[in-house]
PDB file of C-alpha atoms and ligand atoms in Angstrom:
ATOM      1  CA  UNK A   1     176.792 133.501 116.846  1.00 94.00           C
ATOM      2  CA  UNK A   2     173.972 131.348 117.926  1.00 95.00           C
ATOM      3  CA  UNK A   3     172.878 128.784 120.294  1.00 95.00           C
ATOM      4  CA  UNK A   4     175.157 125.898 120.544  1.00 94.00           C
ATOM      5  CA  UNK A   5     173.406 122.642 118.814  1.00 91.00           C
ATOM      6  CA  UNK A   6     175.862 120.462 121.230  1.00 92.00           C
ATOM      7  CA  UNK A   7     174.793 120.985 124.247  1.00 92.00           C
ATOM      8  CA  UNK A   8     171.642 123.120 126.418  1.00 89.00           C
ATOM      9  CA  UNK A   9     172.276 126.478 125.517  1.00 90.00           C
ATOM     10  CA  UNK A  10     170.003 129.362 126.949  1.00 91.00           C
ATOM     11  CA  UNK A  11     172.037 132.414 125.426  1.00 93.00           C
ATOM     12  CA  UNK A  12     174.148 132.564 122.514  1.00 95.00           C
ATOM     13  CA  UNK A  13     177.642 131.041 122.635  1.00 95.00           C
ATOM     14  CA  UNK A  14     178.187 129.158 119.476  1.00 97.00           C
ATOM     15  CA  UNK A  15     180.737 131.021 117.025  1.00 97.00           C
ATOM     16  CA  UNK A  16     180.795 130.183 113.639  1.00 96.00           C
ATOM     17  CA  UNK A  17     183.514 131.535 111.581  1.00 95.00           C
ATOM     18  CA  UNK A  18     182.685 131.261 108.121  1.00 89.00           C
ATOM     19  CA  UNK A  19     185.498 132.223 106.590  1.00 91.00           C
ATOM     20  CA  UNK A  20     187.559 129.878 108.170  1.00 92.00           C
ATOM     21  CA  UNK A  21     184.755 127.170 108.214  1.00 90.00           C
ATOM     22  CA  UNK A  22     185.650 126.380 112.019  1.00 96.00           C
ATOM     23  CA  UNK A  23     182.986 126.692 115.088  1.00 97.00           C
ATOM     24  CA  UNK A  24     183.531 127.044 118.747  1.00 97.00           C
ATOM     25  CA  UNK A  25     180.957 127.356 121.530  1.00 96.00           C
ATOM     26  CA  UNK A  26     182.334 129.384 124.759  1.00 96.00           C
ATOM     27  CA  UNK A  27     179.664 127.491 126.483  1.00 95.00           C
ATOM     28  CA  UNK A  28     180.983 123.946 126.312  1.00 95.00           C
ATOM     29  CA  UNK A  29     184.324 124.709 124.847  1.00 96.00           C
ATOM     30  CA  UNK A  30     184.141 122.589 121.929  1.00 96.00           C
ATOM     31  CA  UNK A  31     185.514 123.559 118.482  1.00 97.00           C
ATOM     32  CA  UNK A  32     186.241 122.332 115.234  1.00 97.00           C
ATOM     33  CA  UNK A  33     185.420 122.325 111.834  1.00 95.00           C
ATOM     34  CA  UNK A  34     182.221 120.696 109.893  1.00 92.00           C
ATOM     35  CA  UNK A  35     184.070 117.492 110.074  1.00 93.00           C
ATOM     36  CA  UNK A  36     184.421 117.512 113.955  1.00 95.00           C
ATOM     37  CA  UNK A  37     180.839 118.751 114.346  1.00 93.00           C
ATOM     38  CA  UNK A  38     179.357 116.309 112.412  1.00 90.00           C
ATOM     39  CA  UNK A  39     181.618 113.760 114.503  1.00 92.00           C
ATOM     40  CA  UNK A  40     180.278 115.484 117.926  1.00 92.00           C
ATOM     41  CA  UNK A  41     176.681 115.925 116.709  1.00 88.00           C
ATOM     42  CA  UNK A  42     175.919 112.544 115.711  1.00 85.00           C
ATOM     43  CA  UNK A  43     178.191 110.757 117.745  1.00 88.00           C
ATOM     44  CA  UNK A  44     180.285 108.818 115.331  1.00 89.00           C
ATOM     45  CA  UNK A  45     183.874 108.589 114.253  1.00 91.00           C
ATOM     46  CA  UNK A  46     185.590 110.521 111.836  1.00 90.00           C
ATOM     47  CA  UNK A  47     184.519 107.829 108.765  1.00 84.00           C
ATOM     48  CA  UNK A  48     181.128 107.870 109.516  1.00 84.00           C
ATOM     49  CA  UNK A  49     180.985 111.810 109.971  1.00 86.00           C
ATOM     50  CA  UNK A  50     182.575 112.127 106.430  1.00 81.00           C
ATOM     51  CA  UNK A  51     180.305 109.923 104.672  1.00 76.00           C
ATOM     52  CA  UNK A  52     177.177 111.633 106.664  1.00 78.00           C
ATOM     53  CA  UNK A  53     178.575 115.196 105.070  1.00 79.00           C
ATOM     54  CA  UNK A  54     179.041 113.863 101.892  1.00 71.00           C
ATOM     55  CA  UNK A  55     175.339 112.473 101.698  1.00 69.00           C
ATOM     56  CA  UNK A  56     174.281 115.681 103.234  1.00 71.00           C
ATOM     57  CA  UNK A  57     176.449 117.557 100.338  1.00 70.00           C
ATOM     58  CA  UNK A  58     174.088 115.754  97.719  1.00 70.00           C
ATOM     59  CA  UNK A  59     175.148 114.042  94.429  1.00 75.00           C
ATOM     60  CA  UNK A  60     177.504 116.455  93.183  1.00 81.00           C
ATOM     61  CA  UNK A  61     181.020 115.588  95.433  1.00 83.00           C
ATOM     62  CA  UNK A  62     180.149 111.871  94.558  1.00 89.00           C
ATOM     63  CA  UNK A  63     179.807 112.018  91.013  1.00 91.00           C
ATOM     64  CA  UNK A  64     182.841 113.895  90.821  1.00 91.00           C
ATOM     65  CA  UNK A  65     184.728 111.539  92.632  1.00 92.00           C
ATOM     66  CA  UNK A  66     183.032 108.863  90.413  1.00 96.00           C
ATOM     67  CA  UNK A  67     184.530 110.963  86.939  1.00 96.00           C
ATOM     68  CA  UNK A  68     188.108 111.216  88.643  1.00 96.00           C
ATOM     69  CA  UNK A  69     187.856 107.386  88.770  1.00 97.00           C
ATOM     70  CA  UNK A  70     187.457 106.870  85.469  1.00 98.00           C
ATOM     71  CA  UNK A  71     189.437 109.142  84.041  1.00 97.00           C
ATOM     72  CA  UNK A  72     192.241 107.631  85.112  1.00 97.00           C
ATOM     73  CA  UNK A  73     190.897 103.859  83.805  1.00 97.00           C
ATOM     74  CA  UNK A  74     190.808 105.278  80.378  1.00 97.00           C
ATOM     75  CA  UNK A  75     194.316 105.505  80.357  1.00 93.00           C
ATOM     76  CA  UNK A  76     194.920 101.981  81.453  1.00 96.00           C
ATOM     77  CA  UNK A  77     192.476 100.219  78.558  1.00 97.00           C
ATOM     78  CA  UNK A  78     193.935  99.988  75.315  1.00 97.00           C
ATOM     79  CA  UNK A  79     190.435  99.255  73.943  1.00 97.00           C
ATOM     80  CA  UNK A  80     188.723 102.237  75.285  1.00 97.00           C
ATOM     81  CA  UNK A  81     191.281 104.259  74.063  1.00 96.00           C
ATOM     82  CA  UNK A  82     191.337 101.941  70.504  1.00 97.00           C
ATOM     83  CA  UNK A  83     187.191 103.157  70.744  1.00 97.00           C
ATOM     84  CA  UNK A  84     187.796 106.799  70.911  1.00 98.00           C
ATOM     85  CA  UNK A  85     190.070 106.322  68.114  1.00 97.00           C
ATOM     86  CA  UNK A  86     187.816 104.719  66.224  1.00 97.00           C
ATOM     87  CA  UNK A  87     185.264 106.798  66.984  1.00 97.00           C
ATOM     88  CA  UNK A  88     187.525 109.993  65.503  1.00 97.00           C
ATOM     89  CA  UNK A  89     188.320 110.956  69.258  1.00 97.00           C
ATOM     90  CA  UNK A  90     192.459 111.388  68.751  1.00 93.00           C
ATOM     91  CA  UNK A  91     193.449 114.990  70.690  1.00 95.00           C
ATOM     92  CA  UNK A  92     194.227 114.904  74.442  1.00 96.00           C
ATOM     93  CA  UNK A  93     193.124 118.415  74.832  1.00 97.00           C
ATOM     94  CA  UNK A  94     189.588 117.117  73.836  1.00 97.00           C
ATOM     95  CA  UNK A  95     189.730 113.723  76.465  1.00 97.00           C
ATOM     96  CA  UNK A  96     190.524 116.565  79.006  1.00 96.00           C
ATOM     97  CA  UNK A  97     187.630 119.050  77.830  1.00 96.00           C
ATOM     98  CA  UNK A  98     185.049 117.172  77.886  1.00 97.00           C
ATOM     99  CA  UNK A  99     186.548 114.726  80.927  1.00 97.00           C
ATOM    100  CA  UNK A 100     186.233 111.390  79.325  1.00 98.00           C
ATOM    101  CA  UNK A 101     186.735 108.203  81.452  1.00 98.00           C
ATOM    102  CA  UNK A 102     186.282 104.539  81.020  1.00 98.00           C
ATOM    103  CA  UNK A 103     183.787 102.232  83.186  1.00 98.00           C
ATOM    104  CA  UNK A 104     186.303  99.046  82.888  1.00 97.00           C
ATOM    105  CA  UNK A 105     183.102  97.116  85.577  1.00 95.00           C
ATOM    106  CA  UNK A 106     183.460  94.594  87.768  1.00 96.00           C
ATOM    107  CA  UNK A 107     183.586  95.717  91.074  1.00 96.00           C
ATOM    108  CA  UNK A 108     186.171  98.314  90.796  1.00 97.00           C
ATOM    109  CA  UNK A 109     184.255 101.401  91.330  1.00 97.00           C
ATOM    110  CA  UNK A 110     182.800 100.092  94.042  1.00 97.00           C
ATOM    111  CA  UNK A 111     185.730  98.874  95.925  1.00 97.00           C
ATOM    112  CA  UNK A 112     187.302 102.629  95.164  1.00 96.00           C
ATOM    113  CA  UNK A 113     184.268 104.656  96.461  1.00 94.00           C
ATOM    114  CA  UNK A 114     183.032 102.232  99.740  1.00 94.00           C
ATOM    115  CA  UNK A 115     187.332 103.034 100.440  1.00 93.00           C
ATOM    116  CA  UNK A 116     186.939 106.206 100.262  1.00 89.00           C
ATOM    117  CA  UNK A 117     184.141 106.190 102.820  1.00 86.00           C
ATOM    118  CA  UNK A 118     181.061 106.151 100.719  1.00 89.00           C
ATOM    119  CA  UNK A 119     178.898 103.631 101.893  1.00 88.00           C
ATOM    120  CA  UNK A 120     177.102 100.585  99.765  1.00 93.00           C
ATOM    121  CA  UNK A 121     173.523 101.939 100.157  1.00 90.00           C
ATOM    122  CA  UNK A 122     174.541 105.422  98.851  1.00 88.00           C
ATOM    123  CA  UNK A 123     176.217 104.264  95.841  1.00 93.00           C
ATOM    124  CA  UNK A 124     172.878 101.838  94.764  1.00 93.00           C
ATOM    125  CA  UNK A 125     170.382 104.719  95.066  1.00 88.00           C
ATOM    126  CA  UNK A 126     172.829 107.021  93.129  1.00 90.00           C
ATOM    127  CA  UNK A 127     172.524 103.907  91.084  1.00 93.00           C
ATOM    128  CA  UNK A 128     176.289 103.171  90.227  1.00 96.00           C
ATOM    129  CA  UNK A 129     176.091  99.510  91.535  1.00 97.00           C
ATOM    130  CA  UNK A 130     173.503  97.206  90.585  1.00 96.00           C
ATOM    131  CA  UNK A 131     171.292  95.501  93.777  1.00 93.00           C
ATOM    132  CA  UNK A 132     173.946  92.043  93.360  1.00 95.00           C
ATOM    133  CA  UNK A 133     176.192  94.977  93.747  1.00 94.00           C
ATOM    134  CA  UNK A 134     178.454  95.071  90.507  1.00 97.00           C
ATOM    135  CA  UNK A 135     179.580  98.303  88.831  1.00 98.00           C
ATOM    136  CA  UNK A 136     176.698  99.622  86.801  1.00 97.00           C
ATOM    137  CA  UNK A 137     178.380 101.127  83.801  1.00 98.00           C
ATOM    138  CA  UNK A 138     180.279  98.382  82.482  1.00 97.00           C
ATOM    139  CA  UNK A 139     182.836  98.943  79.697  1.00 97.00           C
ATOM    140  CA  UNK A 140     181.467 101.979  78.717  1.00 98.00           C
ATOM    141  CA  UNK A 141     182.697 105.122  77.619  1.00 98.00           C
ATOM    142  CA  UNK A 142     182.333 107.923  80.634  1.00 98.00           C
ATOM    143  CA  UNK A 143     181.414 111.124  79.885  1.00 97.00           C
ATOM    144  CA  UNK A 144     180.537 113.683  83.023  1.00 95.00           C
ATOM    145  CA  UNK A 145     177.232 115.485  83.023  1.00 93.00           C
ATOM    146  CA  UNK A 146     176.006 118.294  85.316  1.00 85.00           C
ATOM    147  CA  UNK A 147     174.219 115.799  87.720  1.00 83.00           C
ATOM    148  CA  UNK A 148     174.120 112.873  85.717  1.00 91.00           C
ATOM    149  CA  UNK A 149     176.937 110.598  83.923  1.00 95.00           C
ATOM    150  CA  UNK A 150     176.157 109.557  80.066  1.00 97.00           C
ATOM    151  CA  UNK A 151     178.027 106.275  79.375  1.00 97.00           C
ATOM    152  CA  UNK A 152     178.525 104.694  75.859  1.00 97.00           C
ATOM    153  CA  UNK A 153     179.196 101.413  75.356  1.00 97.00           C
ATOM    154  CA  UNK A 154     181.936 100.251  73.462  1.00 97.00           C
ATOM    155  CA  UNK A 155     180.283  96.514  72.810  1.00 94.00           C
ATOM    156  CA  UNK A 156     177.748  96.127  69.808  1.00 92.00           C
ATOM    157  CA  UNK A 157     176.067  93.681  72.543  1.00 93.00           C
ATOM    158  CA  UNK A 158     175.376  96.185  75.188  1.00 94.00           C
ATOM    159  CA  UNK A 159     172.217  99.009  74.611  1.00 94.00           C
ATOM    160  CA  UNK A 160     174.741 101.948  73.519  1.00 94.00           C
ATOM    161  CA  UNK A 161     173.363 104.818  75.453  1.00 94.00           C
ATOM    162  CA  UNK A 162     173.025 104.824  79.398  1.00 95.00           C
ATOM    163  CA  UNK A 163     172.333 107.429  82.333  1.00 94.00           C
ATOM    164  CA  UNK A 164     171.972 107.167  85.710  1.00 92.00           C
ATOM    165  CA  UNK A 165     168.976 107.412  87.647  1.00 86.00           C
ATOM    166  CA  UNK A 166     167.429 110.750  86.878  1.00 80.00           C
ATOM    167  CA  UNK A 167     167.112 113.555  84.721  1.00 80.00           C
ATOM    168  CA  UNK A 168     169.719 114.400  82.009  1.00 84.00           C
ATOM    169  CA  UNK A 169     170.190 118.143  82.421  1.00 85.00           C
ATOM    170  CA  UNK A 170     170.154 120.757  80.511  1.00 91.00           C
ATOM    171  CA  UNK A 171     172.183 121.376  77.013  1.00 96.00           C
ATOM    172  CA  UNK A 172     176.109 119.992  77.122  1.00 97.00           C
ATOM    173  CA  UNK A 173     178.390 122.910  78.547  1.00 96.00           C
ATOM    174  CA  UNK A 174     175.374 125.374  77.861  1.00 96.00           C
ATOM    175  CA  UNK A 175     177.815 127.943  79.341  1.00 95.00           C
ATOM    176  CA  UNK A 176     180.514 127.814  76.837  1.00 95.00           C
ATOM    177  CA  UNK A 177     178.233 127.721  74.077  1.00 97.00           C
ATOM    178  CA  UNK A 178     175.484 130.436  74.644  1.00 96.00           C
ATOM    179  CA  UNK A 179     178.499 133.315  74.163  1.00 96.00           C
ATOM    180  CA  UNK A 180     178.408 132.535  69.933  1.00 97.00           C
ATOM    181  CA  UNK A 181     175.624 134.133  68.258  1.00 97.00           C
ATOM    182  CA  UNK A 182     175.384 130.566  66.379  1.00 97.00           C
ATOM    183  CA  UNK A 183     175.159 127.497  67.778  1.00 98.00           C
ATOM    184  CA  UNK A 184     175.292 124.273  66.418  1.00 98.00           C
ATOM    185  CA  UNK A 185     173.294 122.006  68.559  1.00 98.00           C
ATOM    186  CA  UNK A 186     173.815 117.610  67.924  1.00 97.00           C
ATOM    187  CA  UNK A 187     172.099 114.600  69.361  1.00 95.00           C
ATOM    188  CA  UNK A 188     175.355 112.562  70.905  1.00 95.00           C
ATOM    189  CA  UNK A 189     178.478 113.561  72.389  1.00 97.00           C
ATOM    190  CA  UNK A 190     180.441 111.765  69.434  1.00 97.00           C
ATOM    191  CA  UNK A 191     179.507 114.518  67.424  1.00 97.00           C
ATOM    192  CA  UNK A 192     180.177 117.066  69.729  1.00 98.00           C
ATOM    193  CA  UNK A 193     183.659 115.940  70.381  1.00 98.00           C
ATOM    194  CA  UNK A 194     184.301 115.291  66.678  1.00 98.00           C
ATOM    195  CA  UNK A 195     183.199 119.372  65.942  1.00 98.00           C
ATOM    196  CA  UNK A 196     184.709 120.776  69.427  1.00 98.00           C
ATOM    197  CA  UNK A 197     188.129 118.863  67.871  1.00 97.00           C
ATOM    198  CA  UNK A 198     187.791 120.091  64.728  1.00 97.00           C
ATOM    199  CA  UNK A 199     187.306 123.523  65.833  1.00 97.00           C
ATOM    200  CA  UNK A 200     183.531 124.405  66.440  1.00 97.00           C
ATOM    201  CA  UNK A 201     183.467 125.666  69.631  1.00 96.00           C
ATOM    202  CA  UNK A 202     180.117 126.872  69.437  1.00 98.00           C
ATOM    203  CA  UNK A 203     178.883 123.331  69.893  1.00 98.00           C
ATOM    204  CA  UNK A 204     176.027 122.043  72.158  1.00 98.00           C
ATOM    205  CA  UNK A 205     174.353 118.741  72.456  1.00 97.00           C
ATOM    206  CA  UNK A 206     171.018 117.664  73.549  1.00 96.00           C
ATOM    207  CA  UNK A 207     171.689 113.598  74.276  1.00 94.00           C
ATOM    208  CA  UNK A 208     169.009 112.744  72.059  1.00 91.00           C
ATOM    209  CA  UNK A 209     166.694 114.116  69.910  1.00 90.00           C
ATOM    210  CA  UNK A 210     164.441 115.266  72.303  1.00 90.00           C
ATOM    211  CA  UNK A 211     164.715 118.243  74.441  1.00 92.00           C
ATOM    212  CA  UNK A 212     163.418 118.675  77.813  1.00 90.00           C
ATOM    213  CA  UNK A 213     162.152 121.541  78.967  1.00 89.00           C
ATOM    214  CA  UNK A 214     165.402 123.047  80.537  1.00 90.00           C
ATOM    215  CA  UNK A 215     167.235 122.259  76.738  1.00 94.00           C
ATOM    216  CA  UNK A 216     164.471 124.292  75.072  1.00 95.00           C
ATOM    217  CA  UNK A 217     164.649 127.343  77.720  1.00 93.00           C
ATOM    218  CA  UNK A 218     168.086 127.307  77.274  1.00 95.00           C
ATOM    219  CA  UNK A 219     168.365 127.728  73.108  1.00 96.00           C
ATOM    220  CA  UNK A 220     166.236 130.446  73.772  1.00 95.00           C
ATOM    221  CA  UNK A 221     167.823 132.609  76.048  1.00 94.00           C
ATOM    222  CA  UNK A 222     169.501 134.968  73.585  1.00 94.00           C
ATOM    223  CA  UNK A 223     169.313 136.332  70.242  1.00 96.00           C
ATOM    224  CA  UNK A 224     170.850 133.808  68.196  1.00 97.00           C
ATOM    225  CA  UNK A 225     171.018 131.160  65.344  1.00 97.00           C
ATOM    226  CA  UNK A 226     170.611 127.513  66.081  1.00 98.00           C
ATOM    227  CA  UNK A 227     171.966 125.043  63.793  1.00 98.00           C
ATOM    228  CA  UNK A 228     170.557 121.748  64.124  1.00 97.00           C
ATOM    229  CA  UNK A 229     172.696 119.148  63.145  1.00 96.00           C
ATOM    230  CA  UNK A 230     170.910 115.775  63.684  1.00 93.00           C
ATOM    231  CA  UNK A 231     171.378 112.272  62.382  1.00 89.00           C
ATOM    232  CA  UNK A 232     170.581 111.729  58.670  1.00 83.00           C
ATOM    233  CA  UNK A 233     168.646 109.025  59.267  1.00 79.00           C
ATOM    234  CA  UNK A 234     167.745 106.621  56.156  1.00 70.00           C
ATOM    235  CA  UNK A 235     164.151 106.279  58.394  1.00 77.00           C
ATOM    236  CA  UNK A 236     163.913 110.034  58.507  1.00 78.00           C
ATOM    237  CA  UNK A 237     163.719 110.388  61.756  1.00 82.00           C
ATOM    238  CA  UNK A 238     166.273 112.563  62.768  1.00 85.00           C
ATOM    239  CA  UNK A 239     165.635 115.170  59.729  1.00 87.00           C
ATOM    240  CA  UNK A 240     161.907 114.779  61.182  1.00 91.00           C
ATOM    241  CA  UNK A 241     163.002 115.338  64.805  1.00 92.00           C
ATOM    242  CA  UNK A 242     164.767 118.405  63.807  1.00 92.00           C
ATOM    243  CA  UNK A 243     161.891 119.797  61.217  1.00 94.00           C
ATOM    244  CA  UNK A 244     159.617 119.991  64.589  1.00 95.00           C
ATOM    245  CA  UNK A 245     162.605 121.455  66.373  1.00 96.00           C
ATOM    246  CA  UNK A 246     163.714 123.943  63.986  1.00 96.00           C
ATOM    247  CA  UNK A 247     159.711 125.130  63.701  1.00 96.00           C
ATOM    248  CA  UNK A 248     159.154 125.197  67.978  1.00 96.00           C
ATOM    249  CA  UNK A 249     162.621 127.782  68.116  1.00 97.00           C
ATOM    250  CA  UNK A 250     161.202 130.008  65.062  1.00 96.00           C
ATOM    251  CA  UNK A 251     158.114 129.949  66.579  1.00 96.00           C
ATOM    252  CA  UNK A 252     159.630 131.942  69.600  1.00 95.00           C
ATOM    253  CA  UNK A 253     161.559 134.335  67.781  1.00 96.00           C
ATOM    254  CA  UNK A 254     165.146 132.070  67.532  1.00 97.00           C
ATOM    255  CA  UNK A 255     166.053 131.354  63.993  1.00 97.00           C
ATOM    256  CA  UNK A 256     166.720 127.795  63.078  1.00 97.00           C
ATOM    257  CA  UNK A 257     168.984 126.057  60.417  1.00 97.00           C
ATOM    258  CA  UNK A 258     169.350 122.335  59.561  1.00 96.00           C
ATOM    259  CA  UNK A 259     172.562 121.331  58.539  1.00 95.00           C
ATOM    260  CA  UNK A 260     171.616 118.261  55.740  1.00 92.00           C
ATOM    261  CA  UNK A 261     174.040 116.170  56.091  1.00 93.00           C
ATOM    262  CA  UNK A 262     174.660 112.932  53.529  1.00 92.00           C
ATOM    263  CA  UNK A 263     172.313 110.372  53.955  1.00 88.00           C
ATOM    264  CA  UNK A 264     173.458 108.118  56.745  1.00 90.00           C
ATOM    265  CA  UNK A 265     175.969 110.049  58.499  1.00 94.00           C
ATOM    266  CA  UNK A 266     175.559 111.952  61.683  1.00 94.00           C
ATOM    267  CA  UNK A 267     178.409 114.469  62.468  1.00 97.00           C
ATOM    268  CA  UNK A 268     180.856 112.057  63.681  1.00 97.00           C
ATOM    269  CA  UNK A 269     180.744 109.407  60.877  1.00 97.00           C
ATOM    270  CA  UNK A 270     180.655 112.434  59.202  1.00 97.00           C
ATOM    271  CA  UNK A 271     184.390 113.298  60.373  1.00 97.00           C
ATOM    272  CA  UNK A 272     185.198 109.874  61.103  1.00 97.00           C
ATOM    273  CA  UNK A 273     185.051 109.091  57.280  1.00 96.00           C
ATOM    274  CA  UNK A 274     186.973 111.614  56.072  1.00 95.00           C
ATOM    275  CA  UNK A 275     185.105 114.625  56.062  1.00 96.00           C
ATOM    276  CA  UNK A 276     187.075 118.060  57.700  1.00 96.00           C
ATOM    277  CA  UNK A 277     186.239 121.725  59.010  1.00 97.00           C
ATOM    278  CA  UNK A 278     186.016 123.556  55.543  1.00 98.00           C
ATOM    279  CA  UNK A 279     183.827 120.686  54.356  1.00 97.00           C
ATOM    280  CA  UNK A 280     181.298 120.944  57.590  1.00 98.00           C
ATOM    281  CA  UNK A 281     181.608 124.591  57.201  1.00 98.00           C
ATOM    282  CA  UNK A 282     179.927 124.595  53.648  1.00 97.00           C
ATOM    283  CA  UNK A 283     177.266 122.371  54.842  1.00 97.00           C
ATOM    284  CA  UNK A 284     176.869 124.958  57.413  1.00 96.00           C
ATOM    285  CA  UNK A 285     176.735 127.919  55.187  1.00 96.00           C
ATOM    286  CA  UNK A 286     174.455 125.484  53.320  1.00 96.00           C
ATOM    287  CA  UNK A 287     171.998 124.915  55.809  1.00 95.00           C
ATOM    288  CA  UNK A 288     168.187 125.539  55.015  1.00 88.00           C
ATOM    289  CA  UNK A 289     165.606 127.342  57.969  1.00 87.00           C
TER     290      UNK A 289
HETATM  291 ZN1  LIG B   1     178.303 124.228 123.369  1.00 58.50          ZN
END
């Protein structure tokens, strides 16, 4: 019970029921829930009111909406599906795991979201549509991140890796994964999916090489043993990259592994070419701190 936001109000008369997310004000006798308020408060009709709460609401209900979307275009595009394939992606149980979609481009996300109510301005700061107002992510590979969206492109002529506007987040369904006392932490969500499907569930991925601050805080938030299985680079790069890494996590107190892989492969080619789950297990039972 407060003071009603709708009109003068000298004593309390605005009831908010929170359970039922409905308000009503004895005072002027309007009611309603945060739809109708939001209609009331700023004036506007039901439209704008909706696309004011789901500004107000943040990122979050948008890029959910945005996943949904493509979801269901990866089941209309033979060659994103043809991709996954290719890319050693086959069970269905995976494509709903980790939520996979397809960015076909165009204008088609656009047209979707600005239907739904979303207006124009909101979708080019989340930075889904370019400024001459195309889709973004075009023929791409969607996967959903907690506040972010990784696409992969499926065209050598595209850069392969893209995120929105933003910063990545922390470690790839972090919750799943902290429960095993070993983790097996990757650079791309290829070779996540590629282990998840064959079976390691106590799988993580960083997006890259690098972890932010967030990624590091997380590996170390529990006793356990990380397994870093990184790209084996011909450059060295990756067996670099995960030298530093494996010495930062020993350094406070988390044992580290590397997984050497054969030269060339990361995880996925790994699987892709042939290689199964007893095969990545003795590499894993292999692995040097
Ligand atoms: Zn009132």
């Amino acid at each position: 019970m407060g003071l009603c936001p709708l009109h003068a109000d000298r004593k309390p008369s605005f009831l908010v029921d929170p359970g039922k997310s409905l308000f009503y004000c004895y005072g002027c006798g309007r009611g309603g829930d945060v739809i109708r308020f939001a209609e009331i408060y700023h004036d506007v009709k039901f439209p704008q009111a909706l696309a004011l709460l789901r500004q107000w609401r943040g990122l979050a209900p948008l890029l959910q909406e945005v996943a949904g979307f493509y979801r269901v275009q990866l089941h209309r595009h033979a060659e994103a599906v043809a991709y996954l394939r290719q890319r050693g992606v086959r069970s269905p149980e995976l494509i709903e795991h980790m939520r996979i979609g397809y960015a076909p481009g165009g204008s088609c996300l656009r047209a979707w979201l600005m239907q739904s109510g979303y207006p124009l301005s909101a979708l080019r700061q989340a930075g889904l549509v370019t400024a001459l107002g195309y889709d973004a992510y075009m023929h791409r590979i969607v996967f959903p991140l907690e506040g972010n969206l990784y696409g992969r492109s499926i065209s050598a002529a595209a850069p392969p890796h893209r995120f929105l506007p933003g910063p990545k987040g922390g470690l790839y369904v972090w919750e799943q994964a902290r429960r095993y006392p070993e983790v097996i932490l990757v650079e791309g969500l290829l070779d996540y999916a590629v282990l998840w499907q064959a079976g390691f569930n106590n799988v993580t991925c960083a997006l890259g090489t690098h972890l932010n601050a967030r990624q590091f805080q997380q590996l170390c938030d529990g006793p356990r043993t990380v397994y870093l299985s990184f790209d084996a680079d011909a450059n060295g790069s990756g067996p670099q990259a995960s030298q530093r890494l494996a010495h930062r996590l020993e350094a406070h107190g988390i044992p580290a592994r590397r997984i050497v892989l054969p030269v060339g492969h990361d995880p996925n080619s790994f699987f892709v070419q042939g290689g199964d789950a007893g095969q990545f297990q003795s590499l894993l039972e292999a692995a040097q701190p």
